[in-house]
Coordinates of C-alpha atoms and ligand atoms in Angstrom, one line a residue:
M1 CA 47.5 5.3 -80.1
K2 CA 45.3 2.3 -80.5
R3 CA 45.6 0.1 -77.5
G4 CA 44.1 -3.1 -78.8
V5 CA 41.7 -5.7 -77.5
L6 CA 43.8 -7.1 -74.6
A7 CA 44.5 -3.7 -73.0
R8 CA 41.1 -2.2 -73.6
W9 CA 39.1 -5.2 -72.4
A10 CA 41.5 -6.8 -69.9
A11 CA 39.0 -7.0 -67.1
H12 CA 36.7 -9.1 -69.3
L13 CA 39.3 -11.4 -70.8
P14 CA 41.1 -14.5 -69.3
L15 CA 44.4 -12.8 -68.9
T16 CA 47.1 -13.3 -66.3
P17 CA 50.2 -11.3 -65.4
R18 CA 52.1 -13.7 -67.7
T19 CA 50.0 -13.1 -70.8
P20 CA 52.1 -11.1 -73.3
H21 CA 50.9 -7.7 -74.3
L22 CA 50.3 -8.6 -77.9
T23 CA 48.5 -6.2 -80.3
L24 CA 48.4 -5.1 -83.9
G25 CA 45.8 -2.4 -83.0
E26 CA 42.7 -4.6 -83.4
G27 CA 39.2 -3.6 -82.3
D28 CA 37.7 -0.1 -82.1
T29 CA 36.0 -0.6 -85.5
P30 CA 33.4 2.0 -86.6
L31 CA 29.7 1.9 -86.8
I32 CA 28.8 3.4 -90.1
A33 CA 25.2 4.7 -90.9
A34 CA 23.5 3.2 -94.0
P35 CA 20.4 5.4 -94.4
T36 CA 19.2 4.1 -97.8
L37 CA 19.4 0.5 -96.7
A38 CA 17.7 1.4 -93.4
R39 CA 14.8 2.9 -95.4
D40 CA 14.4 -0.3 -97.4
I41 CA 14.6 -2.5 -94.4
G42 CA 12.1 -0.3 -92.6
C43 CA 14.1 0.2 -89.4
A44 CA 14.9 3.5 -87.7
E45 CA 18.6 3.1 -87.9
L46 CA 20.9 0.6 -89.6
W47 CA 24.6 0.6 -88.4
L48 CA 27.3 -1.3 -90.2
K49 CA 29.9 -2.6 -87.7
F50 CA 32.8 -2.6 -90.2
E51 CA 35.1 -5.3 -88.9
G52 CA 37.1 -5.0 -92.2
Q53 CA 38.9 -2.1 -90.5
N54 CA 40.8 -4.5 -88.2
P55 CA 44.6 -4.9 -88.8
T56 CA 44.3 -8.0 -91.2
G57 CA 40.9 -6.9 -92.5
S58 CA 38.5 -9.1 -90.6
F59 CA 36.9 -9.7 -87.2
K60 CA 39.2 -12.7 -86.7
D61 CA 41.8 -10.4 -85.2
R62 CA 39.8 -9.8 -82.0
G63 CA 39.9 -13.4 -81.1
M64 CA 43.3 -14.2 -82.6
V65 CA 45.1 -11.8 -80.5
V66 CA 43.8 -13.5 -77.4
A67 CA 44.4 -17.0 -78.7
V68 CA 47.9 -16.4 -79.8
A69 CA 48.8 -14.5 -76.6
K70 CA 47.5 -17.4 -74.5
A71 CA 49.3 -19.9 -76.7
V72 CA 52.6 -18.0 -76.1
E73 CA 51.8 -17.8 -72.4
A74 CA 51.4 -21.6 -72.4
G75 CA 54.8 -22.0 -74.0
A76 CA 53.7 -22.8 -77.6
H77 CA 56.3 -22.3 -80.4
S78 CA 54.0 -23.4 -83.3
A79 CA 50.3 -23.2 -84.1
V80 CA 47.9 -24.5 -86.7
C81 CA 44.5 -23.6 -88.1
A82 CA 42.1 -24.6 -90.8
S83 CA 40.6 -21.8 -92.7
T84 CA 38.4 -20.4 -95.6
G85 CA 41.0 -17.6 -95.6
N86 CA 40.5 -14.9 -93.0
T87 CA 41.4 -17.0 -90.0
S88 CA 44.7 -18.0 -91.8
A89 CA 45.5 -14.4 -92.6
S90 CA 44.9 -13.3 -89.0
A91 CA 46.7 -16.3 -87.5
A92 CA 49.7 -15.8 -89.8
A93 CA 50.0 -12.0 -88.8
Y94 CA 49.6 -12.5 -85.0
C95 CA 52.0 -15.5 -85.0
A96 CA 54.6 -13.4 -86.9
A97 CA 54.3 -10.7 -84.3
A98 CA 54.5 -13.2 -81.5
G99 CA 57.4 -15.2 -82.9
V100 CA 55.2 -18.4 -83.3
R101 CA 55.5 -20.7 -86.4
C102 CA 52.1 -20.7 -88.1
N103 CA 50.7 -23.5 -90.2
V104 CA 47.5 -23.1 -92.2
V105 CA 45.4 -25.7 -93.9
V106 CA 43.1 -24.3 -96.6
P107 CA 40.6 -26.0 -99.0
E108 CA 41.8 -26.3 -102.5
G109 CA 40.7 -23.5 -104.9
K110 CA 38.3 -21.8 -102.7
V111 CA 40.3 -19.1 -100.9
A112 CA 40.1 -15.5 -102.0
L113 CA 43.5 -14.2 -103.3
G114 CA 43.9 -11.4 -100.8
K115 CA 43.7 -13.8 -97.8
L116 CA 46.2 -16.2 -99.3
A117 CA 48.5 -13.2 -100.1
Q118 CA 48.4 -12.3 -96.4
A119 CA 49.2 -15.7 -95.1
V120 CA 52.1 -15.9 -97.5
A121 CA 53.3 -12.4 -96.7
H122 CA 53.3 -13.2 -92.9
G123 CA 55.4 -16.3 -93.5
A124 CA 52.9 -19.0 -92.7
R125 CA 53.3 -22.5 -94.0
I126 CA 50.4 -23.1 -96.2
V127 CA 49.0 -26.6 -96.9
V128 CA 46.3 -26.9 -99.5
L129 CA 43.9 -29.8 -98.8
R130 CA 41.9 -31.7 -101.3
G131 CA 38.7 -31.2 -99.4
N132 CA 36.5 -28.5 -98.0
F133 CA 36.8 -26.4 -94.7
D134 CA 35.0 -29.0 -92.7
A135 CA 37.4 -31.7 -93.7
A136 CA 40.4 -29.4 -93.0
L137 CA 39.1 -28.5 -89.5
S138 CA 38.5 -32.0 -88.5
R139 CA 42.0 -33.0 -89.6
V140 CA 43.7 -30.1 -87.8
R141 CA 41.7 -30.8 -84.6
E142 CA 42.9 -34.3 -84.6
I143 CA 46.5 -33.2 -85.2
A144 CA 46.4 -30.6 -82.5
Q145 CA 45.1 -33.2 -80.1
R146 CA 47.7 -35.7 -81.1
T147 CA 50.8 -33.3 -81.1
G148 CA 49.9 -30.6 -78.7
I149 CA 50.4 -27.9 -81.4
A150 CA 48.3 -24.8 -80.5
L151 CA 45.0 -24.8 -82.3
L152 CA 43.8 -21.4 -83.5
N153 CA 40.3 -22.1 -84.8
S154 CA 37.3 -20.8 -82.9
V155 CA 36.9 -24.1 -81.2
N156 CA 39.7 -22.6 -79.1
P157 CA 37.7 -20.8 -76.4
H158 CA 40.1 -17.8 -76.3
R159 CA 39.0 -16.9 -79.8
I160 CA 35.4 -16.6 -78.6
E161 CA 36.5 -14.5 -75.6
G162 CA 38.2 -12.0 -77.8
Q163 CA 35.5 -11.8 -80.4
K164 CA 32.8 -11.0 -77.8
T165 CA 34.5 -7.6 -77.4
A166 CA 32.7 -6.4 -80.5
A167 CA 29.4 -6.6 -78.5
F168 CA 30.9 -4.4 -75.9
E169 CA 32.0 -1.9 -78.4
I170 CA 28.5 -1.8 -80.0
A171 CA 26.8 -1.1 -76.7
E172 CA 29.3 1.5 -75.8
A173 CA 29.1 3.3 -79.2
L174 CA 25.3 3.4 -79.3
G175 CA 24.9 4.1 -75.6
E176 CA 22.5 1.1 -75.5
V177 CA 22.1 -2.4 -76.8
P178 CA 20.5 -2.4 -80.3
H179 CA 17.2 -4.2 -80.9
T180 CA 18.7 -6.5 -83.5
V181 CA 22.1 -7.7 -84.5
A182 CA 22.5 -9.5 -87.8
L183 CA 25.6 -11.6 -88.8
P184 CA 26.9 -14.0 -91.5
V185 CA 27.3 -17.4 -90.1
G186 CA 29.8 -20.1 -91.1
N187 CA 31.5 -22.1 -88.5
A188 CA 29.2 -20.2 -86.1
G189 CA 31.8 -19.0 -83.6
N190 CA 31.2 -15.3 -84.1
I191 CA 27.5 -15.4 -83.5
S192 CA 28.2 -17.4 -80.3
A193 CA 30.8 -14.8 -79.3
Y194 CA 28.5 -11.8 -79.8
W195 CA 25.8 -13.5 -77.8
R196 CA 28.2 -14.2 -75.0
G197 CA 29.3 -10.5 -75.0
F198 CA 25.7 -9.2 -74.8
C199 CA 24.9 -11.7 -72.1
E200 CA 27.8 -10.5 -70.0
L201 CA 26.7 -6.9 -70.5
G202 CA 23.4 -7.3 -68.7
P203 CA 19.7 -8.3 -69.1
R204 CA 18.8 -6.2 -72.1
R205 CA 19.9 -8.3 -75.2
P206 CA 19.4 -8.0 -78.9
V207 CA 17.5 -10.4 -81.2
M208 CA 20.2 -12.3 -83.0
L209 CA 19.7 -13.0 -86.7
G210 CA 22.1 -15.4 -88.4
F211 CA 22.4 -15.6 -92.2
Q212 CA 23.9 -18.4 -94.2
A213 CA 24.2 -18.8 -98.0
T214 CA 21.6 -21.1 -99.5
G215 CA 24.1 -23.6 -100.6
A216 CA 25.8 -23.8 -97.2
A217 CA 23.0 -23.4 -94.7
P218 CA 23.1 -26.3 -92.2
L219 CA 21.7 -24.3 -89.4
V220 CA 18.7 -23.4 -91.5
S221 CA 18.0 -27.0 -92.7
G222 CA 19.0 -28.4 -89.3
A223 CA 21.4 -31.0 -90.7
P224 CA 25.1 -30.9 -91.9
I225 CA 25.7 -30.4 -95.6
A226 CA 28.3 -32.6 -97.2
E227 CA 29.2 -30.4 -100.2
P228 CA 28.5 -26.7 -99.2
E229 CA 28.7 -24.3 -102.1
T230 CA 28.5 -20.5 -102.3
I231 CA 30.3 -17.6 -103.9
A232 CA 30.7 -16.3 -100.4
T233 CA 33.7 -18.6 -99.8
A234 CA 34.3 -17.4 -96.3
I235 CA 31.1 -19.1 -95.2
R236 CA 31.3 -22.2 -97.4
I237 CA 30.9 -24.5 -94.4
G238 CA 28.6 -27.5 -94.1
N239 CA 29.1 -28.6 -90.5
P240 CA 29.7 -25.6 -88.1
A241 CA 31.8 -26.5 -85.0
S242 CA 29.9 -24.0 -82.8
W243 CA 26.5 -25.4 -83.8
K244 CA 25.1 -25.8 -80.3
T245 CA 26.1 -22.4 -79.0
A246 CA 24.8 -20.7 -82.1
V247 CA 21.5 -22.3 -81.7
E248 CA 21.4 -21.2 -78.1
A249 CA 22.0 -17.6 -79.2
Q250 CA 19.3 -17.8 -81.8
R251 CA 16.8 -19.5 -79.5
D252 CA 17.5 -17.5 -76.3
S253 CA 17.4 -14.2 -78.2
G254 CA 14.2 -14.9 -80.0
G255 CA 16.1 -14.8 -83.2
L256 CA 16.3 -16.9 -86.3
F257 CA 18.6 -18.5 -89.0
A258 CA 17.8 -17.8 -92.5
A259 CA 19.4 -18.5 -95.9
V260 CA 20.1 -16.0 -98.7
T261 CA 20.9 -16.8 -102.3
D262 CA 24.2 -16.0 -103.9
A263 CA 22.3 -13.5 -106.1
E264 CA 20.9 -11.7 -103.0
I265 CA 24.4 -11.7 -101.4
L266 CA 25.9 -10.0 -104.5
A267 CA 23.0 -7.4 -104.8
A268 CA 23.6 -6.4 -101.1
Y269 CA 27.4 -6.5 -101.7
R270 CA 27.0 -4.0 -104.5
R271 CA 24.6 -1.8 -102.6
L272 CA 26.9 -1.6 -99.6
S273 CA 29.8 -0.5 -101.7
S274 CA 27.9 1.9 -104.1
E275 CA 25.3 3.4 -101.6
A276 CA 26.9 3.2 -98.2
G277 CA 30.5 3.6 -99.3
V278 CA 31.5 0.4 -97.4
F279 CA 33.5 -2.2 -99.4
C280 CA 33.1 -5.5 -97.6
E281 CA 33.7 -9.0 -98.9
P282 CA 30.7 -11.1 -100.2
A283 CA 30.1 -13.1 -97.1
S284 CA 29.8 -9.9 -95.1
A285 CA 26.9 -8.7 -97.2
A286 CA 24.8 -11.8 -96.2
P287 CA 23.2 -10.1 -93.1
V288 CA 22.2 -7.1 -95.2
A289 CA 20.8 -9.4 -97.9
G290 CA 19.0 -11.2 -95.2
L291 CA 17.5 -8.1 -93.6
L292 CA 16.3 -6.9 -97.0
R293 CA 14.7 -10.3 -97.7
L294 CA 12.9 -10.3 -94.2
A295 CA 11.6 -6.9 -94.9
Q296 CA 10.3 -8.0 -98.3
E297 CA 8.6 -10.9 -96.5
K298 CA 6.8 -8.2 -94.4
R299 CA 8.7 -8.7 -91.1
S300 CA 8.5 -5.4 -89.3
F301 CA 11.6 -3.6 -88.0
A302 CA 9.7 -0.4 -87.4
G303 CA 11.4 1.9 -84.9
Q304 CA 14.4 -0.5 -84.4
T305 CA 18.1 0.2 -84.2
I306 CA 19.8 -2.6 -86.1
V307 CA 23.5 -3.5 -86.3
A308 CA 24.7 -5.6 -89.3
V309 CA 28.2 -7.0 -88.7
L310 CA 30.4 -6.6 -91.9
T311 CA 33.0 -9.2 -91.0
G312 CA 35.7 -8.7 -93.7
H313 CA 37.1 -6.1 -96.1
G314 CA 36.3 -6.1 -99.8
L315 CA 40.0 -5.9 -100.7
K316 CA 40.3 -9.5 -99.5
D317 CA 38.5 -10.7 -102.6
P318 CA 39.1 -8.3 -105.5
Q319 CA 38.0 -10.9 -108.1
S320 CA 34.5 -10.9 -106.7
A321 CA 34.3 -7.1 -107.0
I322 CA 35.6 -7.1 -110.6
D323 CA 33.2 -10.0 -111.5
A324 CA 30.2 -8.1 -110.0
A325 CA 30.9 -4.9 -111.8
A326 CA 30.2 -3.7 -115.3
E327 CA 32.9 -4.4 -117.7
I328 CA 35.9 -2.0 -117.7
G329 CA 36.5 -0.8 -121.2
P330 CA 39.8 -1.2 -123.2
A331 CA 42.5 1.4 -122.8
I332 CA 42.0 4.6 -124.8
A333 CA 44.6 6.7 -126.6
D334 CA 46.4 9.2 -124.4
D335 CA 44.7 12.1 -126.0
I336 CA 42.7 15.0 -124.4
G337 CA 39.9 14.8 -127.0
T338 CA 39.5 11.1 -126.7
L339 CA 39.5 11.2 -122.9
E340 CA 36.9 14.0 -122.9
A341 CA 34.7 11.9 -125.1
A342 CA 35.1 8.9 -122.8
L343 CA 34.1 10.9 -119.8
Q344 CA 30.9 12.2 -121.3
Ligands
F0G401 N1 32.5 -13.6 -92.5 C1 33.8 -13.8 -92.8 C2 34.4 -12.7 -93.7 C3 34.4 -15.0 -92.4 O1 35.7 -15.1 -92.8 C4 33.8 -15.9 -91.6 C5 34.5 -17.2 -91.2 C6 32.5 -15.7 -91.3 C7 31.9 -14.5 -91.7 C8 31.7 -16.6 -90.4 O2 32.1 -16.6 -89.1 O3 32.7 -18.9 -88.8 O4 32.4 -17.5 -86.8 O5 30.5 -18.2 -88.2 N2 35.6 -17.5 -91.6 C9 36.4 -18.6 -91.1 C10 37.8 -18.6 -91.7 C11 35.8 -19.9 -91.2 O6 38.4 -19.7 -91.8 O7 38.3 -17.6 -92.0 P1 31.9 -17.9 -88.1

């Protein structure tokens, strides 16, 4: 039986005897070896922390279980979040399990179908905003402040607390802290959470590499971007809320932020599914694209153990997979000879 993040990491989380024992079986995600990618990156070992194996298919579940449990403890009956998709899917699921009304605000036209399907299935109220994620987040923050409705975005500190548990799992599974951890960065909560987790573990800490999409890379350019654009819709964010803590993680770890193009993201996305057997969503391929790019630019990872965090499952965004693939041919006649010919 999976115990979930609250039970497993209780001693490290802000729980009280009144915090409900909420879980959907989140956490305990695998580290999967990717030897052909490790060879091209030039490191000793590359491990994929596959967060797509969480209950709603993304890393958000680790933080959401804490945020929703604490909201219930505080007496909340309804909650709200802005989202590029995964936060809304996770919030909708945990609110359903906890008996909390869930409201999600998503940017028009830019949410992968699987994520929207999840929010609908779990009974959330979905509001589509004519604006991007940054606009949606700033609106829901204001509304949460004005009305007292529980805010489930990663500006809620309980989200970060829950998400830091992934760092604990990595150190436990490897028996040591890896040399380097690479993540996709959007609103910048997750890289802040990992860094907090590693800092709580002890003095040996990894170098933190944060990768953004070229059209949505404010942490690389150093200034907010008004109209972020990328096929990796999960990280289509121009003004990250956790900017300051993400920069601290990068600076204090001796790491960096870098941008990867949509073409590089898609190439890494295809290699992950066809070579490593791991189907993640496009945004999740950004750290692998980034590591490959740094290796090409002659950065040496010789002898290193690297963990790339694959934040969401590929089934979230089936259209991207179909678009990235060779065309599927028309249906053939149901006839053994024709089928045999087609399989030659
Ligand atoms: N990867 C995926 C699959 C995501 O959904 C997100 C963020 C990130 C990476 C970036 O994480 O924001 O902590 O830097 N998704 C949010 C959402 C914004 O609404 O689902 P971050």
